mmCIF file of C-alpha atoms in Angstrom:
data_model
loop_
_atom_site.group_PDB
_atom_site.id
_atom_site.type_symbol
_atom_site.label_atom_id
_atom_site.label_comp_id
_atom_site.label_asym_id
_atom_site.label_seq_id
_atom_site.Cartn_x
_atom_site.Cartn_y
_atom_site.Cartn_z
ATOM 1 C CA GLU M 22 -21.503 69.265 20.466
ATOM 2 C CA ALA M 23 -20.260 65.358 20.610
ATOM 3 C CA GLN M 24 -22.979 62.882 18.011
ATOM 4 C CA VAL M 25 -23.268 61.020 16.065
ATOM 5 C CA THR M 26 -24.453 62.092 12.109
ATOM 6 C CA GLN M 27 -26.795 59.791 10.289
ATOM 7 C CA ASN M 28 -27.877 60.514 6.758
ATOM 8 C CA PRO M 29 -30.446 59.917 5.642
ATOM 9 C CA ARG M 30 -33.222 60.672 8.132
ATOM 10 C CA TYR M 31 -35.872 59.572 5.899
ATOM 11 C CA LEU M 32 -35.785 57.593 2.816
ATOM 12 C CA ILE M 33 -37.524 55.303 -0.005
ATOM 13 C CA THR M 34 -36.616 52.634 -2.061
ATOM 14 C CA VAL M 35 -37.242 50.658 -5.289
ATOM 15 C CA THR M 36 -36.081 47.477 -4.602
ATOM 16 C CA GLY M 37 -32.743 45.941 -6.007
ATOM 17 C CA LYS M 38 -31.113 49.445 -5.926
ATOM 18 C CA LYS M 39 -28.206 50.011 -4.192
ATOM 19 C CA LEU M 40 -28.028 52.858 -1.370
ATOM 20 C CA THR M 41 -25.728 54.024 1.358
ATOM 21 C CA VAL M 42 -26.925 55.752 5.340
ATOM 22 C CA THR M 43 -24.031 57.195 6.001
ATOM 23 C CA CYS M 44 -22.735 57.788 9.692
ATOM 24 C CA SER M 45 -20.717 59.876 11.510
ATOM 25 C CA GLN M 46 -18.751 61.351 15.230
ATOM 26 C CA ASN M 47 -17.092 63.059 16.047
ATOM 27 C CA MET M 48 -15.828 61.884 19.655
ATOM 28 C CA ASN M 49 -13.079 59.942 18.581
ATOM 29 C CA HIS M 50 -14.536 57.061 19.468
ATOM 30 C CA GLU M 51 -12.726 53.678 18.082
ATOM 31 C CA TYR M 52 -16.146 51.122 17.742
ATOM 32 C CA MET M 53 -18.875 52.395 16.237
ATOM 33 C CA SER M 54 -22.111 49.580 15.108
ATOM 34 C CA TRP M 55 -24.838 49.467 13.384
ATOM 35 C CA TYR M 56 -28.428 48.570 14.414
ATOM 36 C CA ARG M 57 -31.769 47.750 12.548
ATOM 37 C CA GLN M 58 -34.602 48.108 14.686
ATOM 38 C CA ASP M 59 -38.009 46.618 14.232
ATOM 39 C CA PRO M 60 -41.774 46.029 16.031
ATOM 40 C CA GLY M 61 -40.946 43.719 19.119
ATOM 41 C CA LEU M 62 -37.776 42.736 17.947
ATOM 42 C CA GLY M 63 -36.265 46.390 19.379
ATOM 43 C CA LEU M 64 -32.721 46.436 18.613
ATOM 44 C CA ARG M 65 -30.502 43.945 16.876
ATOM 45 C CA GLN M 66 -27.184 44.463 15.761
ATOM 46 C CA ILE M 67 -26.235 43.805 12.297
ATOM 47 C CA TYR M 68 -22.425 45.309 11.459
ATOM 48 C CA TYR M 69 -19.517 46.197 14.021
ATOM 49 C CA SER M 70 -16.683 47.761 13.756
ATOM 50 C CA MET M 71 -14.255 48.161 16.303
ATOM 51 C CA ASN M 72 -10.777 50.217 14.344
ATOM 52 C CA VAL M 73 -9.902 51.321 11.146
ATOM 53 C CA GLU M 74 -10.473 49.389 8.572
ATOM 54 C CA VAL M 75 -11.630 46.465 11.610
ATOM 55 C CA THR M 76 -15.509 44.828 10.944
ATOM 56 C CA ASP M 77 -17.613 41.705 11.744
ATOM 57 C CA LYS M 78 -20.904 40.620 11.068
ATOM 58 C CA GLY M 79 -23.368 40.937 14.344
ATOM 59 C CA ASP M 80 -26.688 38.742 14.681
ATOM 60 C CA VAL M 81 -28.076 40.040 10.950
ATOM 61 C CA PRO M 82 -25.624 40.746 8.652
ATOM 62 C CA GLU M 83 -26.935 39.420 5.437
ATOM 63 C CA GLY M 84 -27.516 41.681 3.332
ATOM 64 C CA TYR M 85 -25.291 44.091 4.102
ATOM 65 C CA LYS M 86 -21.982 45.603 3.958
ATOM 66 C CA VAL M 87 -19.939 48.362 5.298
ATOM 67 C CA SER M 88 -16.788 49.825 5.506
ATOM 68 C CA ARG M 89 -14.469 51.849 7.600
ATOM 69 C CA LYS M 90 -11.888 54.220 6.208
ATOM 70 C CA GLU M 91 -11.549 56.303 8.285
ATOM 71 C CA LYS M 92 -12.599 56.247 12.365
ATOM 72 C CA ARG M 93 -15.197 58.823 12.217
ATOM 73 C CA ASN M 94 -17.765 57.534 9.753
ATOM 74 C CA PHE M 95 -19.010 54.275 8.874
ATOM 75 C CA PRO M 96 -21.547 53.976 6.236
ATOM 76 C CA LEU M 97 -23.696 50.742 5.512
ATOM 77 C CA ILE M 98 -24.440 49.544 2.443
ATOM 78 C CA LEU M 99 -27.067 47.534 1.029
ATOM 79 C CA GLU M 100 -26.208 46.630 -2.297
ATOM 80 C CA SER M 101 -29.575 45.610 -3.255
ATOM 81 C CA PRO M 102 -32.282 46.528 -1.120
ATOM 82 C CA SER M 103 -35.398 43.979 -0.610
ATOM 83 C CA PRO M 104 -39.079 44.831 1.610
ATOM 84 C CA ASN M 105 -37.957 42.911 4.289
ATOM 85 C CA GLN M 106 -34.751 45.411 5.292
ATOM 86 C CA THR M 107 -37.676 47.578 5.063
ATOM 87 C CA SER M 108 -36.554 48.914 9.070
ATOM 88 C CA LEU M 109 -35.180 51.723 11.883
ATOM 89 C CA TYR M 110 -31.806 51.578 11.764
ATOM 90 C CA PHE M 111 -28.950 53.267 14.018
ATOM 91 C CA CYS M 112 -25.921 53.604 14.155
ATOM 92 C CA ALA M 113 -24.224 53.306 17.215
ATOM 93 C CA SER M 114 -20.396 54.761 18.661
ATOM 94 C CA SER M 115 -18.215 54.569 21.793
ATOM 95 C CA LEU M 116 -14.777 54.050 23.549
ATOM 96 C CA ILE M 117 -13.426 50.650 23.633
ATOM 97 C CA ASP M 118 -13.650 49.885 27.377
ATOM 98 C CA PRO M 119 -12.405 46.777 28.895
ATOM 99 C CA GLY M 120 -14.725 46.523 32.197
ATOM 100 C CA GLY M 121 -17.957 47.317 29.685
ATOM 101 C CA HIS M 122 -18.268 50.764 31.738
ATOM 102 C CA TYR M 123 -19.108 52.965 28.743
ATOM 103 C CA GLY M 124 -23.198 53.797 27.496
ATOM 104 C CA TYR M 125 -23.659 53.918 23.502
ATOM 105 C CA THR M 126 -24.036 56.865 21.779
ATOM 106 C CA PHE M 127 -26.648 56.525 19.278
ATOM 107 C CA GLY M 128 -27.692 59.316 15.249
ATOM 108 C CA SER M 129 -30.952 60.087 15.318
ATOM 109 C CA GLY M 130 -32.120 56.809 13.114
ATOM 110 C CA THR M 131 -33.247 56.390 9.360
ATOM 111 C CA ARG M 132 -36.501 55.079 8.227
ATOM 112 C CA LEU M 133 -35.681 52.332 5.066
ATOM 113 C CA THR M 134 -38.133 51.926 3.042
ATOM 114 C CA VAL M 135 -37.857 48.882 0.489
ATOM 115 C CA VAL M 136 -40.459 48.894 -2.282
ATOM 116 C CA GLY J 34 -25.066 34.139 25.191
ATOM 117 C CA ASP J 35 -26.151 36.762 27.273
ATOM 118 C CA SER J 36 -29.699 38.375 27.419
ATOM 119 C CA VAL J 37 -31.429 40.790 28.555
ATOM 120 C CA THR J 38 -35.777 40.146 29.502
ATOM 121 C CA GLN J 39 -38.060 43.576 29.858
ATOM 122 C CA MET J 40 -41.450 43.553 30.733
ATOM 123 C CA GLU J 41 -43.447 43.911 27.949
ATOM 124 C CA GLY J 42 -45.384 47.113 27.033
ATOM 125 C CA PRO J 43 -47.022 48.970 27.192
ATOM 126 C CA VAL J 44 -47.516 50.774 30.582
ATOM 127 C CA THR J 45 -49.711 53.736 30.894
ATOM 128 C CA LEU J 46 -49.895 56.094 33.875
ATOM 129 C CA SER J 47 -51.166 58.938 35.743
ATOM 130 C CA GLU J 48 -48.986 62.182 36.266
ATOM 131 C CA GLU J 49 -47.260 61.298 39.101
ATOM 132 C CA ALA J 50 -47.095 58.213 40.194
ATOM 133 C CA PHE J 51 -44.537 55.501 40.361
ATOM 134 C CA LEU J 52 -43.122 53.692 38.311
ATOM 135 C CA THR J 53 -41.553 50.507 37.965
ATOM 136 C CA ILE J 54 -39.782 48.584 34.556
ATOM 137 C CA ASN J 55 -38.616 45.167 35.358
ATOM 138 C CA CYS J 56 -35.364 44.308 32.909
ATOM 139 C CA THR J 57 -33.118 40.717 33.965
ATOM 140 C CA TYR J 58 -30.319 39.724 32.821
ATOM 141 C CA THR J 59 -28.379 36.551 31.486
ATOM 142 C CA ALA J 60 -24.593 36.861 31.942
ATOM 143 C CA THR J 61 -21.800 34.639 31.360
ATOM 144 C CA GLY J 62 -19.457 37.022 33.267
ATOM 145 C CA TYR J 63 -19.693 40.794 35.219
ATOM 146 C CA PRO J 64 -21.522 43.024 32.583
ATOM 147 C CA SER J 65 -22.061 46.426 33.047
ATOM 148 C CA LEU J 66 -26.151 47.525 33.040
ATOM 149 C CA PHE J 67 -27.480 50.442 31.372
ATOM 150 C CA TRP J 68 -30.591 51.950 31.332
ATOM 151 C CA TYR J 69 -31.799 54.262 27.681
ATOM 152 C CA VAL J 70 -34.405 55.882 26.343
ATOM 153 C CA GLN J 71 -35.739 56.393 23.392
ATOM 154 C CA TYR J 72 -38.200 59.919 22.526
ATOM 155 C CA PRO J 73 -40.556 60.141 19.847
ATOM 156 C CA GLY J 74 -38.359 60.562 16.052
ATOM 157 C CA GLU J 75 -35.147 59.975 17.222
ATOM 158 C CA GLY J 76 -32.047 57.560 18.917
ATOM 159 C CA LEU J 77 -31.418 56.324 21.723
ATOM 160 C CA GLN J 78 -29.791 57.803 24.927
ATOM 161 C CA LEU J 79 -28.462 56.726 27.837
ATOM 162 C CA LEU J 80 -30.342 57.031 30.536
ATOM 163 C CA LEU J 81 -28.425 55.851 33.722
ATOM 164 C CA LYS J 82 -25.847 52.974 34.073
ATOM 165 C CA ALA J 83 -24.142 50.926 37.235
ATOM 166 C CA THR J 84 -20.672 49.043 36.728
ATOM 167 C CA LYS J 85 -21.002 46.733 39.436
ATOM 168 C CA ALA J 86 -23.622 44.683 41.731
ATOM 169 C CA ASP J 87 -24.992 46.800 44.490
ATOM 170 C CA ASP J 88 -24.568 50.441 42.520
ATOM 171 C CA LYS J 89 -27.725 52.039 41.786
ATOM 172 C CA GLY J 90 -26.843 54.571 38.692
ATOM 173 C CA SER J 91 -29.655 57.724 38.957
ATOM 174 C CA ASN J 92 -30.113 60.594 36.219
ATOM 175 C CA LYS J 93 -33.423 62.607 36.125
ATOM 176 C CA GLY J 94 -35.741 61.149 39.374
ATOM 177 C CA PHE J 95 -35.107 57.695 37.770
ATOM 178 C CA GLU J 96 -33.121 55.210 39.720
ATOM 179 C CA ALA J 97 -32.263 51.076 39.366
ATOM 180 C CA THR J 98 -29.907 49.122 41.775
ATOM 181 C CA TYR J 99 -27.920 46.058 40.317
ATOM 182 C CA ARG J 100 -28.657 43.036 41.459
ATOM 183 C CA LYS J 101 -26.974 40.715 41.266
ATOM 184 C CA GLU J 102 -28.390 37.931 43.645
ATOM 185 C CA THR J 103 -31.933 37.911 41.402
ATOM 186 C CA THR J 104 -29.546 39.480 38.354
ATOM 187 C CA SER J 105 -31.640 42.293 37.795
ATOM 188 C CA PHE J 106 -32.177 46.064 37.353
ATOM 189 C CA HIS J 107 -35.949 47.659 37.980
ATOM 190 C CA LEU J 108 -35.686 50.757 36.247
ATOM 191 C CA GLU J 109 -37.847 53.694 39.207
ATOM 192 C CA LYS J 110 -39.039 56.500 39.269
ATOM 193 C CA GLY J 111 -41.122 57.952 42.204
ATOM 194 C CA SER J 112 -43.419 61.066 39.704
ATOM 195 C CA VAL J 113 -43.512 60.358 36.325
ATOM 196 C CA GLN J 114 -44.353 63.206 34.623
ATOM 197 C CA VAL J 115 -46.240 63.698 30.384
ATOM 198 C CA SER J 116 -43.339 63.935 29.386
ATOM 199 C CA ASP J 117 -41.191 60.829 30.761
ATOM 200 C CA SER J 118 -43.043 58.765 27.702
ATOM 201 C CA ALA J 119 -40.965 57.242 25.746
ATOM 202 C CA VAL J 120 -39.381 53.891 25.241
ATOM 203 C CA TYR J 121 -37.280 52.751 27.839
ATOM 204 C CA PHE J 122 -34.354 49.608 27.021
ATOM 205 C CA CYS J 123 -32.529 47.988 30.025
ATOM 206 C CA ALA J 124 -29.102 47.000 28.245
ATOM 207 C CA LEU J 125 -25.695 44.978 29.389
ATOM 208 C CA SER J 126 -22.305 44.809 28.423
ATOM 209 C CA ASP J 127 -20.315 42.033 29.071
ATOM 210 C CA ARG J 128 -16.789 42.654 27.409
ATOM 211 C CA ARG J 129 -15.057 39.624 29.285
ATOM 212 C CA GLU J 130 -17.510 37.170 27.174
ATOM 213 C CA GLY J 131 -14.293 38.171 24.561
ATOM 214 C CA ASN J 132 -13.097 41.497 22.522
ATOM 215 C CA ASN J 133 -16.560 42.472 20.938
ATOM 216 C CA ASN J 134 -17.404 45.813 22.366
ATOM 217 C CA ASP J 135 -21.331 44.149 22.697
ATOM 218 C CA MET J 136 -24.576 45.587 23.931
ATOM 219 C CA ARG J 137 -26.950 42.962 24.761
ATOM 220 C CA PHE J 138 -30.487 45.041 24.414
ATOM 221 C CA GLY J 139 -34.124 45.107 25.218
ATOM 222 C CA ALA J 140 -37.468 44.466 23.637
ATOM 223 C CA GLY J 141 -38.071 47.661 24.757
ATOM 224 C CA THR J 142 -41.196 49.024 27.535
ATOM 225 C CA ARG J 143 -43.293 52.211 26.135
ATOM 226 C CA LEU J 144 -44.427 54.258 28.783
ATOM 227 C CA THR J 145 -47.422 56.742 27.773
ATOM 228 C CA VAL J 146 -48.107 59.107 30.547
ATOM 229 C CA LYS J 147 -51.291 60.742 30.803
ATOM 230 C CA PRO J 148 -51.959 64.161 32.266
#
């Protein structure tokens, strides 16, 4: 089954304790992206990657890191989490199409609470 | 920059009622337009799309027509069911702006359908 898999689904952590949220896709998509979803703010892009070893900042990159060492994986790293990073996080992937015709496939989400 | 504005919710309807969720966009190029649906506890799923003016996207009884003259992509369904209760996101992708495979999302509209 074609899918984007995120882990964990739920995570409660303490301020300053490094964590990684994993994302993996099995569709050979070049493009992968991380979003956070907050009430009243919709989805905001954190980082994206156009291909292996190619990453760039989205709208809200502060406090996050990513890496793309393999095409299928795109982990999100919080080196020193803070309470304002409490949110619902989504990973998404797609083929790259100059016409912009392809939609995204999303993971099921990771609900992160930083206390 | 590109943006999407959709009607604020929440929207509450009775089963078999007619649904319209308004969406308008601002884009400098020739965007593709999308509707995504998010069921409780899940990630976003692509519901339908339209890639050029006057195209109609449809799926599961939902429809939306790409109106360039009014820069709109309103979502409609003739008879909603309880199972349609979800959050609906309008989105656009305008790859002509650059190399970013970016998708811009509206804030989401929560729909509740009562029996």
